[in-house]
Coordinates of C-alpha atoms in Angstrom, one line a residue:
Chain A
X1254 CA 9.2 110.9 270.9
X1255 CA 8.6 111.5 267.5
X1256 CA 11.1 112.5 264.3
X1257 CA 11.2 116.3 264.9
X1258 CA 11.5 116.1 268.5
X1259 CA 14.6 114.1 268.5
X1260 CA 16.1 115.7 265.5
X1261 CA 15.8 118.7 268.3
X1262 CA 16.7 116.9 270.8
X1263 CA 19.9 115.3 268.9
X1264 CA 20.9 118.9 267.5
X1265 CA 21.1 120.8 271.0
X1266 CA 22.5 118.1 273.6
X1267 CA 25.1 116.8 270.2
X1268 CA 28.9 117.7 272.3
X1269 CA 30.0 120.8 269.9
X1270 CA 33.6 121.1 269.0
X1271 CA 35.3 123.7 271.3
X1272 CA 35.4 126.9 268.7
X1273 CA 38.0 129.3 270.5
X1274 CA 40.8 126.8 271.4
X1275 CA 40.0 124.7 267.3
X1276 CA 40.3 128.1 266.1
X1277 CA 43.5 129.8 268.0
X1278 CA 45.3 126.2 266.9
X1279 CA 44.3 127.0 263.0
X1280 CA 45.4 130.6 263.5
X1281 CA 48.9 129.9 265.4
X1282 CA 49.8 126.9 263.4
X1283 CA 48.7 128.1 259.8
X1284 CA 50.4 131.1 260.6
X1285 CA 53.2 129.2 261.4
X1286 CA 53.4 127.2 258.2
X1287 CA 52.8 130.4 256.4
X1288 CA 56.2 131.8 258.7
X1289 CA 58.0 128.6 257.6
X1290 CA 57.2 129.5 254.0
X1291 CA 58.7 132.8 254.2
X1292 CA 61.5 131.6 255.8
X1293 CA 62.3 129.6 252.8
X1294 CA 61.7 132.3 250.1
X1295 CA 64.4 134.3 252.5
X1296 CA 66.8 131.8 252.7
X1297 CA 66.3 131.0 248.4
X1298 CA 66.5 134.6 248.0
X1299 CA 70.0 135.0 250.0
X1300 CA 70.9 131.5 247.8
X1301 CA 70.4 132.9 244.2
X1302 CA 70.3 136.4 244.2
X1303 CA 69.4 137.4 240.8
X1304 CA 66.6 135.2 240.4
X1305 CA 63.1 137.3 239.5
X1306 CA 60.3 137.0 242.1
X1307 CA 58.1 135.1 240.3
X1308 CA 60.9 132.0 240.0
X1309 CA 61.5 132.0 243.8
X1310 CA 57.6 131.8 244.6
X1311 CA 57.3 128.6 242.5
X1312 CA 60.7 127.5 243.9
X1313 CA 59.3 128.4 247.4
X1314 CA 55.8 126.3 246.9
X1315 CA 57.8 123.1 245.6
X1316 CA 59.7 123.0 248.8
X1317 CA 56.9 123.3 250.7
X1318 CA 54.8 120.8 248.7
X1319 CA 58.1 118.3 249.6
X1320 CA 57.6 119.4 253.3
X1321 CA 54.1 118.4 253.4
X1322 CA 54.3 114.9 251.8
X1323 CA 57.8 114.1 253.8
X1324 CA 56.0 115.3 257.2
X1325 CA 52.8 112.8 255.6
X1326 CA 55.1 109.9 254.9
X1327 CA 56.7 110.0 258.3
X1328 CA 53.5 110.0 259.5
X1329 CA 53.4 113.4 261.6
X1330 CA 51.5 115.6 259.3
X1331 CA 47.9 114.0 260.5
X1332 CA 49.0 114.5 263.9
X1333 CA 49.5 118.0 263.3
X1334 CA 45.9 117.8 261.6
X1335 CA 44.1 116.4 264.7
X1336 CA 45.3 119.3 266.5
X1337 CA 45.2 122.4 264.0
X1338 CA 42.6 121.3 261.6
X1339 CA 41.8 124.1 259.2
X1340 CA 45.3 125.7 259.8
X1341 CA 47.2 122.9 258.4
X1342 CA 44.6 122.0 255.4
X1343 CA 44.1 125.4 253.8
X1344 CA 48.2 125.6 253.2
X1345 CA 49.5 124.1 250.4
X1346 CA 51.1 121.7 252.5
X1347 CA 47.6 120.4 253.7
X1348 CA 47.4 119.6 249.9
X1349 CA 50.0 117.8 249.8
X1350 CA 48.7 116.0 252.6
X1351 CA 45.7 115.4 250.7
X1352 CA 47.5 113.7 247.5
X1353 CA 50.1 111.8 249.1
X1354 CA 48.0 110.3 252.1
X1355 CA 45.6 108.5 249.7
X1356 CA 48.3 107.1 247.4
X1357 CA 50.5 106.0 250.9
X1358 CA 46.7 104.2 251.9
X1359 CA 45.8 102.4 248.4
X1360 CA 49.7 101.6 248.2
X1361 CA 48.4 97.6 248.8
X1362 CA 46.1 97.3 245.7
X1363 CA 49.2 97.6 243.1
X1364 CA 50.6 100.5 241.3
X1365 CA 48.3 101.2 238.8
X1366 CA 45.0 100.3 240.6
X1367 CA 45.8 101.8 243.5
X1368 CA 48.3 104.3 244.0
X1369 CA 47.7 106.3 240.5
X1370 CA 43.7 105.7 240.5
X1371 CA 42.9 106.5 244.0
X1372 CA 45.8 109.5 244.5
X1373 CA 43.0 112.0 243.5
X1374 CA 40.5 110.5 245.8
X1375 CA 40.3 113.9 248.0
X1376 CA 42.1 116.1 246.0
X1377 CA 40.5 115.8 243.2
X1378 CA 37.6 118.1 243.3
X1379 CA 40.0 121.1 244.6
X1380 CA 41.8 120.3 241.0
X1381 CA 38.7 120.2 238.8
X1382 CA 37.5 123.3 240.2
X1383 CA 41.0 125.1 239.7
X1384 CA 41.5 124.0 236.4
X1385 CA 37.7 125.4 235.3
X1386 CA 38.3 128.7 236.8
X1387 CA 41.9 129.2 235.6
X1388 CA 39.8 128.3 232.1
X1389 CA 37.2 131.1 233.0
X1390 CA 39.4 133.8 234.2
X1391 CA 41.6 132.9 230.9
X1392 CA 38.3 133.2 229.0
X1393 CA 37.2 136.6 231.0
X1394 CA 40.8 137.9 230.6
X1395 CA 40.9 137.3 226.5
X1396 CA 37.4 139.3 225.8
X1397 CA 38.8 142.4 228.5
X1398 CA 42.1 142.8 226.9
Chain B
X1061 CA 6.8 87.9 267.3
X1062 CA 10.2 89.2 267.9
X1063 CA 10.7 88.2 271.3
X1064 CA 11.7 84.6 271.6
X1065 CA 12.1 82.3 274.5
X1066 CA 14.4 79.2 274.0
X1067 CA 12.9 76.2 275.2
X1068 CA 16.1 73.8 275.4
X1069 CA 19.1 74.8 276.8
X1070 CA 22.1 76.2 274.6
X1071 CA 25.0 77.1 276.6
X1072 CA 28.0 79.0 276.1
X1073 CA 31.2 76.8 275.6
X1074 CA 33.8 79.1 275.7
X1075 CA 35.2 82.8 274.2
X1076 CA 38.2 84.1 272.8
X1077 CA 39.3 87.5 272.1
X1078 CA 42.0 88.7 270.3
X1079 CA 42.1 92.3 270.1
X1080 CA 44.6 95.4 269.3
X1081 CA 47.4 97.4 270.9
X1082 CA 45.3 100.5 271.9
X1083 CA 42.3 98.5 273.3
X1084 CA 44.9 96.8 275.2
X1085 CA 45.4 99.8 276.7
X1086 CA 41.5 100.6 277.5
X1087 CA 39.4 100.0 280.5
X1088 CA 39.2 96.3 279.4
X1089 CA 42.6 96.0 278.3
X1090 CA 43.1 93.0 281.4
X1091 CA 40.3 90.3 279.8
X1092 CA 41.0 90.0 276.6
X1093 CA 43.2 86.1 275.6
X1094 CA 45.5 88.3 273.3
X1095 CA 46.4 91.8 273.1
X1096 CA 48.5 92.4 270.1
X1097 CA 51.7 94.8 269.4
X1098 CA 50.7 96.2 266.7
X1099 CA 47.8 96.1 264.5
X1100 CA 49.6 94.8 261.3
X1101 CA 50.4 91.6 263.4
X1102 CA 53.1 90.8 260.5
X1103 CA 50.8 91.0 257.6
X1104 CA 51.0 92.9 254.6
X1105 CA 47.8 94.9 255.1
X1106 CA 45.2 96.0 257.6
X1107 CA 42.3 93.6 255.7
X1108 CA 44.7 90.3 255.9
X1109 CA 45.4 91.4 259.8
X1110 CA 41.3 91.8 260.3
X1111 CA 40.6 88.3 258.6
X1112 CA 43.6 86.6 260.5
X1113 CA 42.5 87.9 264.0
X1114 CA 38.7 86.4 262.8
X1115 CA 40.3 83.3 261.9
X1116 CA 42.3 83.2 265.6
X1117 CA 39.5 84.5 267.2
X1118 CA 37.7 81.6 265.8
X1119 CA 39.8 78.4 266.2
X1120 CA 40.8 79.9 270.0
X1121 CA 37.2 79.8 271.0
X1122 CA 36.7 76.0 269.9
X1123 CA 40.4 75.0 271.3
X1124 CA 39.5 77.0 274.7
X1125 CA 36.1 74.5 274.1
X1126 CA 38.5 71.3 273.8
X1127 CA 36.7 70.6 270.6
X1128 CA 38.2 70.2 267.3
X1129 CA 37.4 72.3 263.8
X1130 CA 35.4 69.3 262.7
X1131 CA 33.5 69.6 265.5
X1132 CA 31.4 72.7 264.7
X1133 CA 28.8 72.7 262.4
X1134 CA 28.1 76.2 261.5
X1135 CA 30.5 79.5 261.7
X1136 CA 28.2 82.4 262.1
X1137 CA 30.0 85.8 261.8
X1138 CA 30.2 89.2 260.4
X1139 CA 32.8 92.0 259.5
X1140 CA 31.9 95.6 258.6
X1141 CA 34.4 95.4 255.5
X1142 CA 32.4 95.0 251.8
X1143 CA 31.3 91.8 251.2
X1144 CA 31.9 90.4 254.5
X1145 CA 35.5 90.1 253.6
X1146 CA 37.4 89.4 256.5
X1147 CA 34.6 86.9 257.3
X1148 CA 34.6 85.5 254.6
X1149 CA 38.5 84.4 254.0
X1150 CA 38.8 83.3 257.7
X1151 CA 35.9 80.8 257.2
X1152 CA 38.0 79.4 254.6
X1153 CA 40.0 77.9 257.1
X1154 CA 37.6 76.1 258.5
X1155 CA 35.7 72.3 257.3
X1156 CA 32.0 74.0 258.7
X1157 CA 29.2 75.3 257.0
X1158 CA 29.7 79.4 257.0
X1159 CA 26.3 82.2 257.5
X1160 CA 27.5 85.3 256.7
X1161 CA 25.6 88.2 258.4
X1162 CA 25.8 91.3 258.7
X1163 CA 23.7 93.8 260.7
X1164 CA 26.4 96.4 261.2
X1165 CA 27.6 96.6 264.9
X1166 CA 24.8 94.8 265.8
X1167 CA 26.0 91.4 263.9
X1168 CA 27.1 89.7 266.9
X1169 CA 23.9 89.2 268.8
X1170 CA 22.6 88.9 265.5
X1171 CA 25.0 85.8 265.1
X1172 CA 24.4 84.7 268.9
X1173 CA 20.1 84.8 268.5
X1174 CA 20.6 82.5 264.8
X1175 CA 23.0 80.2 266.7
X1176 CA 21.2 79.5 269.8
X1177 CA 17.5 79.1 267.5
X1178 CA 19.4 76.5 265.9
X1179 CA 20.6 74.6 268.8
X1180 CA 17.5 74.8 270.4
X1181 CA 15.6 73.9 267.2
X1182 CA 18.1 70.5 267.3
X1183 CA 19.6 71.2 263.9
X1184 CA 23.4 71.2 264.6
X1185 CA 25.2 70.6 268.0
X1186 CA 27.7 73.3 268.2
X1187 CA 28.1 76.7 266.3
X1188 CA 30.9 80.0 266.6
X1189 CA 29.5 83.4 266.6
X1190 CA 32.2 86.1 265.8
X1191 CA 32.8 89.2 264.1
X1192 CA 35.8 91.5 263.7
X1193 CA 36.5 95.0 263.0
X1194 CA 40.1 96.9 262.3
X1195 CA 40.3 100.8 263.1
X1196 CA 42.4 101.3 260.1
X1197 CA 40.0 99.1 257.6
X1198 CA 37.4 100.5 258.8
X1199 CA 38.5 104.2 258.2
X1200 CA 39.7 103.7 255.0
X1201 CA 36.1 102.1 253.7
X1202 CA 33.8 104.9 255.8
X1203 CA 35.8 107.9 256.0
X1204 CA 39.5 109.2 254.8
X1205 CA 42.8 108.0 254.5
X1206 CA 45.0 107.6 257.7
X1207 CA 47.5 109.8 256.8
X1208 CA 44.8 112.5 256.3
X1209 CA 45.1 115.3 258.7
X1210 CA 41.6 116.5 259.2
X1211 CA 40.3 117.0 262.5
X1212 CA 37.4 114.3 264.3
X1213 CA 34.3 115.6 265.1
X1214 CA 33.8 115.3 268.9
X1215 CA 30.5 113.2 268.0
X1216 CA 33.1 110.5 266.6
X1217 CA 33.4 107.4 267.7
X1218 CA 36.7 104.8 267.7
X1219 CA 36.4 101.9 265.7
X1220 CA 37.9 98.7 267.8
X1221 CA 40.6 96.8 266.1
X1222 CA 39.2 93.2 267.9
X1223 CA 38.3 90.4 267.1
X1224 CA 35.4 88.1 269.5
X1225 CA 34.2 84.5 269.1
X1226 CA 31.7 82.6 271.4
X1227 CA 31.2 79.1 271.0
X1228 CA 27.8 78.3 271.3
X1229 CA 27.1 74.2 272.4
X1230 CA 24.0 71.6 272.7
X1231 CA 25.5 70.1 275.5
X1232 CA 26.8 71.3 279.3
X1233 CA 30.5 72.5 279.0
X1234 CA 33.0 71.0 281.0
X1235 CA 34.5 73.7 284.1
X1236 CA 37.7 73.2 283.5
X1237 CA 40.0 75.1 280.5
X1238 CA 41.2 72.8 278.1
X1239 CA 43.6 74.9 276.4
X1240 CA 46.4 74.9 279.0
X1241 CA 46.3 71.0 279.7
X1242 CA 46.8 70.5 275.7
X1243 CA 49.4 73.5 275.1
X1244 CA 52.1 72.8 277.9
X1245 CA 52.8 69.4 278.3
X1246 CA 55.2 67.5 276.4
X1247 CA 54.7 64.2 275.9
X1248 CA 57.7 61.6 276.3
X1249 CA 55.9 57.7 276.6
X1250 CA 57.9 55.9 279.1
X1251 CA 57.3 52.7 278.3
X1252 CA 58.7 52.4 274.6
X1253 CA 62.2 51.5 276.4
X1254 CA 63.6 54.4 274.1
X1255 CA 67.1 55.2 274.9
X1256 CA 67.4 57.6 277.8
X1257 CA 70.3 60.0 275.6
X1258 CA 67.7 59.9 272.8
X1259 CA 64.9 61.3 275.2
X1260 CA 67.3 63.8 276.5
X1261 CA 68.2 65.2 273.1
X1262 CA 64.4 64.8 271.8
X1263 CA 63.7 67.2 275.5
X1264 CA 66.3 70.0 274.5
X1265 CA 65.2 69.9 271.4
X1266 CA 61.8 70.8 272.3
X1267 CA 63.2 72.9 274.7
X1268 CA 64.8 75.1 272.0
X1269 CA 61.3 74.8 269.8
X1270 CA 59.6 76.3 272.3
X1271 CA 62.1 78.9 273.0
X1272 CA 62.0 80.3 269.6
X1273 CA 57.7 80.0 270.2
X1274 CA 58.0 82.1 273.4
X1275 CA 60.0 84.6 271.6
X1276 CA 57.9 84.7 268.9
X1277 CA 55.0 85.1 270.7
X1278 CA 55.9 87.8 272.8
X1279 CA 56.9 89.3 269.5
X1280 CA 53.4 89.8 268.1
X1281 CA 51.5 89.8 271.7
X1282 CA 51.6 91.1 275.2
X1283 CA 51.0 88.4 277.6
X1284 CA 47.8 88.3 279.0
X1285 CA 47.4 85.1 280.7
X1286 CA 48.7 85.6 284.2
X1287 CA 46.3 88.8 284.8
X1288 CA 43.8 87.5 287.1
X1289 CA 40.5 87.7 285.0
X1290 CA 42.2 85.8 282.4
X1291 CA 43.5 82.5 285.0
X1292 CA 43.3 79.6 282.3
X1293 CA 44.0 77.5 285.0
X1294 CA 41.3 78.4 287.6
X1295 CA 37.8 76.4 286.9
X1296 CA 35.0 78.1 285.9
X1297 CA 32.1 77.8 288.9
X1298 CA 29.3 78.9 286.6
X1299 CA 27.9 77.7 283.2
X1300 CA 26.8 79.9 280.9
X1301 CA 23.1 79.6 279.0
X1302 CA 21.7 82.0 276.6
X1303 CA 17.8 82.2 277.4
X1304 CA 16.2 84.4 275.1
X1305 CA 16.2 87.8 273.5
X1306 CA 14.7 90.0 270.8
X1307 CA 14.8 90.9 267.1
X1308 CA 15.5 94.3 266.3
X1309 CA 13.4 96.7 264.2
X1310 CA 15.1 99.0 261.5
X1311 CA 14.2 102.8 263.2
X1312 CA 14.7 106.1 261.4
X1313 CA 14.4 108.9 263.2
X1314 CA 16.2 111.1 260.3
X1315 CA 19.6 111.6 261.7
X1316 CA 21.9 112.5 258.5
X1317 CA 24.9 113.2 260.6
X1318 CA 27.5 110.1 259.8
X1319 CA 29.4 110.9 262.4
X1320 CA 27.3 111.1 265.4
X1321 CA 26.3 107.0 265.5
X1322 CA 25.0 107.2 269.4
X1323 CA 21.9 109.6 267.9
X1324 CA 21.7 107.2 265.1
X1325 CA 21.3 104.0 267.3
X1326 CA 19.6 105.3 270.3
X1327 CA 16.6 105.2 269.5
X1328 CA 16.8 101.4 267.7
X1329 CA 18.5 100.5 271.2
X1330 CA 15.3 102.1 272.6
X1331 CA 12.3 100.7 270.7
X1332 CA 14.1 96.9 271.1
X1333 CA 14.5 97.3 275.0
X1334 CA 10.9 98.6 275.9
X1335 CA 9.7 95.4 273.2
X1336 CA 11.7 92.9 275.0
X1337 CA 10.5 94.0 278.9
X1338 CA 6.7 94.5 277.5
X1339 CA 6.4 91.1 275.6
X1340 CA 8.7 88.6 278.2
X1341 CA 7.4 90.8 281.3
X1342 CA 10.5 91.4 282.3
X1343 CA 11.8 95.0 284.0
X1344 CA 15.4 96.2 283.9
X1345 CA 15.8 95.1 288.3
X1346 CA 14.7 91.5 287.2
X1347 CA 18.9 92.1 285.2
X1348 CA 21.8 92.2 287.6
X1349 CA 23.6 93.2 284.1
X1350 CA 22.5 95.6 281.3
X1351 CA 25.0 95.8 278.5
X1352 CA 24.5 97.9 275.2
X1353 CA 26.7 97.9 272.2
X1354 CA 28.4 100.8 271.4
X1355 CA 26.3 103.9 271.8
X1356 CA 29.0 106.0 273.2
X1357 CA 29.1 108.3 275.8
X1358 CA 26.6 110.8 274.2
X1359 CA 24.3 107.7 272.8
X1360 CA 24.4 106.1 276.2
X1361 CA 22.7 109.8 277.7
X1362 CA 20.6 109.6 275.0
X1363 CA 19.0 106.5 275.3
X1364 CA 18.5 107.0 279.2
X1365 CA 16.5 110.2 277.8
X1366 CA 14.5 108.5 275.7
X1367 CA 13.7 105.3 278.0
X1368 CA 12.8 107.9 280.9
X1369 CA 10.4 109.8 278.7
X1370 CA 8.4 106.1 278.5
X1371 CA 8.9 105.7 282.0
X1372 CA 11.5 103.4 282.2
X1373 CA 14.9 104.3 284.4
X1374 CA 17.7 102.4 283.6
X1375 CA 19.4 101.2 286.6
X1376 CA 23.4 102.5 287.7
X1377 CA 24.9 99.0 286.7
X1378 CA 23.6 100.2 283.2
X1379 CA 26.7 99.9 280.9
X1380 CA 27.3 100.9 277.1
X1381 CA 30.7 98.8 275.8
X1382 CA 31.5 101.5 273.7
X1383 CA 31.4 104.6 276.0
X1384 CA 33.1 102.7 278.4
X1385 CA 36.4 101.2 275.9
X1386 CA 38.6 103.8 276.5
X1387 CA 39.7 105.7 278.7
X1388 CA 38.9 109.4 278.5
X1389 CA 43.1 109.8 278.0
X1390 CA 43.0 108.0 274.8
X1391 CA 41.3 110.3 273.0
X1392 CA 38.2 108.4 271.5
X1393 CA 35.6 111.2 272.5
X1394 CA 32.8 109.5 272.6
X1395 CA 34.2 105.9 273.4
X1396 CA 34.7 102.6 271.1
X1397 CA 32.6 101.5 268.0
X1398 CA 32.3 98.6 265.2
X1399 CA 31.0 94.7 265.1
X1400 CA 34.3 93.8 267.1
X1401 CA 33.2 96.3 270.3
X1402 CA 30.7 94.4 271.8
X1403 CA 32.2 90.6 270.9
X1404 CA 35.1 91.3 272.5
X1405 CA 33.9 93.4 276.0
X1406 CA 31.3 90.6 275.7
X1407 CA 33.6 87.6 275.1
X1408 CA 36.7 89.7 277.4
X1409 CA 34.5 91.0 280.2
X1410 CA 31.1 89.8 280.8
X1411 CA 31.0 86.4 279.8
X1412 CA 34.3 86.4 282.4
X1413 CA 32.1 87.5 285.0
X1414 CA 28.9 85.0 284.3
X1415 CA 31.7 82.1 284.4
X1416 CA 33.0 83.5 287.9
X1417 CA 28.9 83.8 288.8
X1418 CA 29.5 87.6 289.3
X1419 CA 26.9 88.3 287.3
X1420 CA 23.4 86.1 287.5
X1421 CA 21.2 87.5 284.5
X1422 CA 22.5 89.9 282.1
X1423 CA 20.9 91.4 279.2
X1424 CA 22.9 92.3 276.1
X1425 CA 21.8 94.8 273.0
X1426 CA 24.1 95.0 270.5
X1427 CA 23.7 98.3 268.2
X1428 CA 24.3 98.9 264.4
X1429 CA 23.9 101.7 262.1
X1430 CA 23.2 101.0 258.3
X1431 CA 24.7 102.9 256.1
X1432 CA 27.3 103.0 253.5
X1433 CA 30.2 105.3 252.3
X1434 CA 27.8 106.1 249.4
X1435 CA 23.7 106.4 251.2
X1436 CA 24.7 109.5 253.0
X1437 CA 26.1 111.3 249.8
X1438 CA 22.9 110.6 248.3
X1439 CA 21.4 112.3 250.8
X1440 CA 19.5 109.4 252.7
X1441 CA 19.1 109.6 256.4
X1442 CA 21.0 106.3 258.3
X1443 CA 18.4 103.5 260.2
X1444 CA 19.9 102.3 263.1
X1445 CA 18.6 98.8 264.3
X1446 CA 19.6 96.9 267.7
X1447 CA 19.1 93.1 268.5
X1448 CA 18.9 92.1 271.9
X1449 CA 19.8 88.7 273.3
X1450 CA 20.1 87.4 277.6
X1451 CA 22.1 85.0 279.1
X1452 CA 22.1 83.5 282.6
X1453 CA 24.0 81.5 284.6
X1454 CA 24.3 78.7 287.0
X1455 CA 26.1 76.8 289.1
X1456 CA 27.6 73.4 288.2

């Protein structure tokens, strides 16, 4: 059997994941998250009522971010994961999944070393690319107006 | 030459296996000597766990011998963690000379060929083979964080929190377990006229000791000893000798896909297999056991692909450790993985069944695939490589 014949051979008979049931998770459970989210701008909404839109938004995505790392720290959020995959990653709960499990898993190696150096491990990337293009549409946005 | 035929005879003293709370649960779950409660087992972190079930793993294998620490010459072993870690800090406990290896997976019969040429080469008298390997260590070197919620790719395969030793000896083991006779009996010498209310406080007091033992025990495992392939006190009717085997070649067949192992190893487990029956002229019926490492349950189809396209059928009784850990409830997908898979179902479960003289001749091939968190991100393709080793047995 030679290299291209197994890569073949590997790449059809490889088990697949199951795409309708992984994707009607994401859907239902992202949209649930999404509800959840919502739910809370409602209830802040009802809570303070004078306060401008753009307040309860921010408002709205701390309590979520909380959400995210509590259900990480109790140790439910990656449960959720193995079920829903991209429906509870793309939320910005999944982010918060994505900061806090690395700093709860290099917790051993000290404070410094571990927790603040490796905290970034995943979510780094998703930062460095959010901070360019804030800087580009910043840049965009000074030479249009 | 890679295939080797050992001229004096090296038998297999005794194994121990001390493994975790899930694989305690799996098709093997009734062979292991300890099954854990929970894979911290009271330490402060999932490495000091590993290194502490090595260390166990270890000293229960020369106890089970009736041998003391002194008594070995060389600790053979391997872990999967950097730097052989794990290894590493449990040899520290012991006064023998240490080899680290590491082969990946396939470390154990990597540890069991070097151990058995040395015997039969007359250099030392008696040497451990181990290795370990902790789901959570594991992860958190290879892949992502526990707490990460991403989804496993139904390729992926569930590294065994276990640790295996095998005490390889020079000389005929005795058929009876030591471990019990030493453990259990407390020893009150009648003849130094002692007071009798002296003895009876010196009894409760043991009494109590052992108590607080029992209790402890149970705390940090589940009892394993009265399940009927682990009877300490029943006599082995078999002795075990390792005969022989084959060095593995490094194969590359360009599989880039970190996740799917089985592709990666298959075809190692392949090229090793047809070497071994060509050069000792040997053909899978002359083995009443086949055992591969842990190919899992997609790996194992695809090595009985590849072996039929060069005209060899691998017989029913065919078995890969891995695709055969877990149950399919447990939610491994395509079955166990990692150096402690195949020393503990091999230590657990089939040297069980060579001691009982189930099983005549068996063939083992443990599988490894070489790569590190880094190789794939710079876009190298993983070598998979598979050593092969056989043991037989025989009556006393």
């Amino acid at each position: 059997m030679n290299r291209q014949e197994y890569q073949n051979y590997v790449e059809q008979n490889s088990p697949k994941s199951p795409m309708w049931r992984t994707l009607v998770a994401a859907f239902l459970v992202g949209g649930a998250i999404c509800c959840v989210g919502e739910g809370v701008k409602d209830v802040l909404s009802l809570v303070f009522k004078d306060m401008p839109e753009k307040t309860l938004a921010i408002y709205e995505s701390c309590i979520m971010i909380f959400l995210g790392s509590f259900f990480t720290a109790l140790g439910l959020y990656d449960k959720l994961g193995h079920y829903a995959g991209g429906g509870s990653i793309i939320p910005i709960t999944g982010f918060a999944n994505s900061v806090v499990s690395p700093a709860m898993e290099y917790n051993r190696e000290g404070v410094f070393f571990g927790i603040c150096a490796k905290m970034f491990v995943i979510a780094g990337p998703i930062i460095v690319f959010g901070v360019a293009a804030s800087f580009l549409v910043g840049v965009i946005y000074c030479f249009a107006v | 030459m890679r295939t080797f035929k050992l001229k004096n005879p090296v038998y297999i003293a005794s194994g121990f296996t001390i493994v975790g709370p899930k694989e305690g649960d799996g098709n093997f779950g009734d062979c292991f000597d300890v099954v854990l409660h929970d894979d911290l087992w009271r330490e402060k972190s999932y490495e000091k766990c590993e290194s502490k079930m090595h260390r166990d793993a270890i000293s229960g294998a020369i106890k089970k011998a009736g041998l003391r620490r002194e008594d070995v010459d060389v600790l053979l072993g391997g872990d999967l963690l950097n730097e052989l870690s794990s290894t590493s800090l449990a040899a520290r406990n012991f006064p023998s000379a240490f080899l680290g290896l590491y082969n990946a997976c396939s470390t154990f019969s990597e540890a069991m060929m070097i151990g058995s040429m040395l015997i039969d080469g007359g250099f030392i008298r008696y040497a451990t083979c181990s290795t370990s390997s902790h789901y959570s260590t594991a992860e958190r070197q290879y892949r992502f964080p526990l707490e990460l919620g991403n989804q496993r790719p139904p390729t992926a395969q569930w590294t065994v929190t276990g640790a295996g030793a095998t005490l390889l000896s020079a000389v005929k083991p005795a058929n009876f377990n030591h471990a019990v006779s030493e453990d259990d009996v407390v020893f009150v010498n009648e003849s130094l006229n002692l007071d009798p209310k002296d003895v009876e406080k010196y009894k409760k007091d043991i009494e109590k000791k052992r108590e607080v033992i029992n209790l402890e025990k149970s705390n940090i495992a589940k009892e394993n000893y009265s399940r009927t392939m682990n009877d300490y006190a029943a006599p082995y009717t078999h002795a075990v000798r390792v005969t022989g085997g084959t060095m593995g070649r490094v194969i590359d067949l360009g599989i880039d896909d970190e996740a799917n192992m089985g592709a990666v190893m298959a075809p190692a487990v392949c090229s090793t297999l047809i070497t071994h029956f060509d050069k000792s002229k040997t053909s899978p019926s002359d083995y009443d056991g086949i055992f591969t490492g842990d190919l899992g349950r997609f790996g194992k189809e695809t090595l009985e692909y590849m072996m039929s396209k060069e005209g060899i059928t691998l017989p029913a009784y065919y078995m890969d450790t891995g695709a055969s850990y877990f149950t399919p409830e447990q939610k491994t997908f395509q079955g166990g993985s990692g150096a402690g898979c195949i020393s503990t179902a091999f230590n657990g479960y089939i040297l069980k069944k060579l001691q009982r003289g189930e099983l005549k001749r068996v063939l083992v091939a443990a599988t490894g695939a070489l790569l590190s968190k880094d190789t794939p991100l710079q876009k190298e393709t993983i070598p998979g490589i598979s050593h092969l080793f056989t043991v037989e047995s025989e009556a006393y």
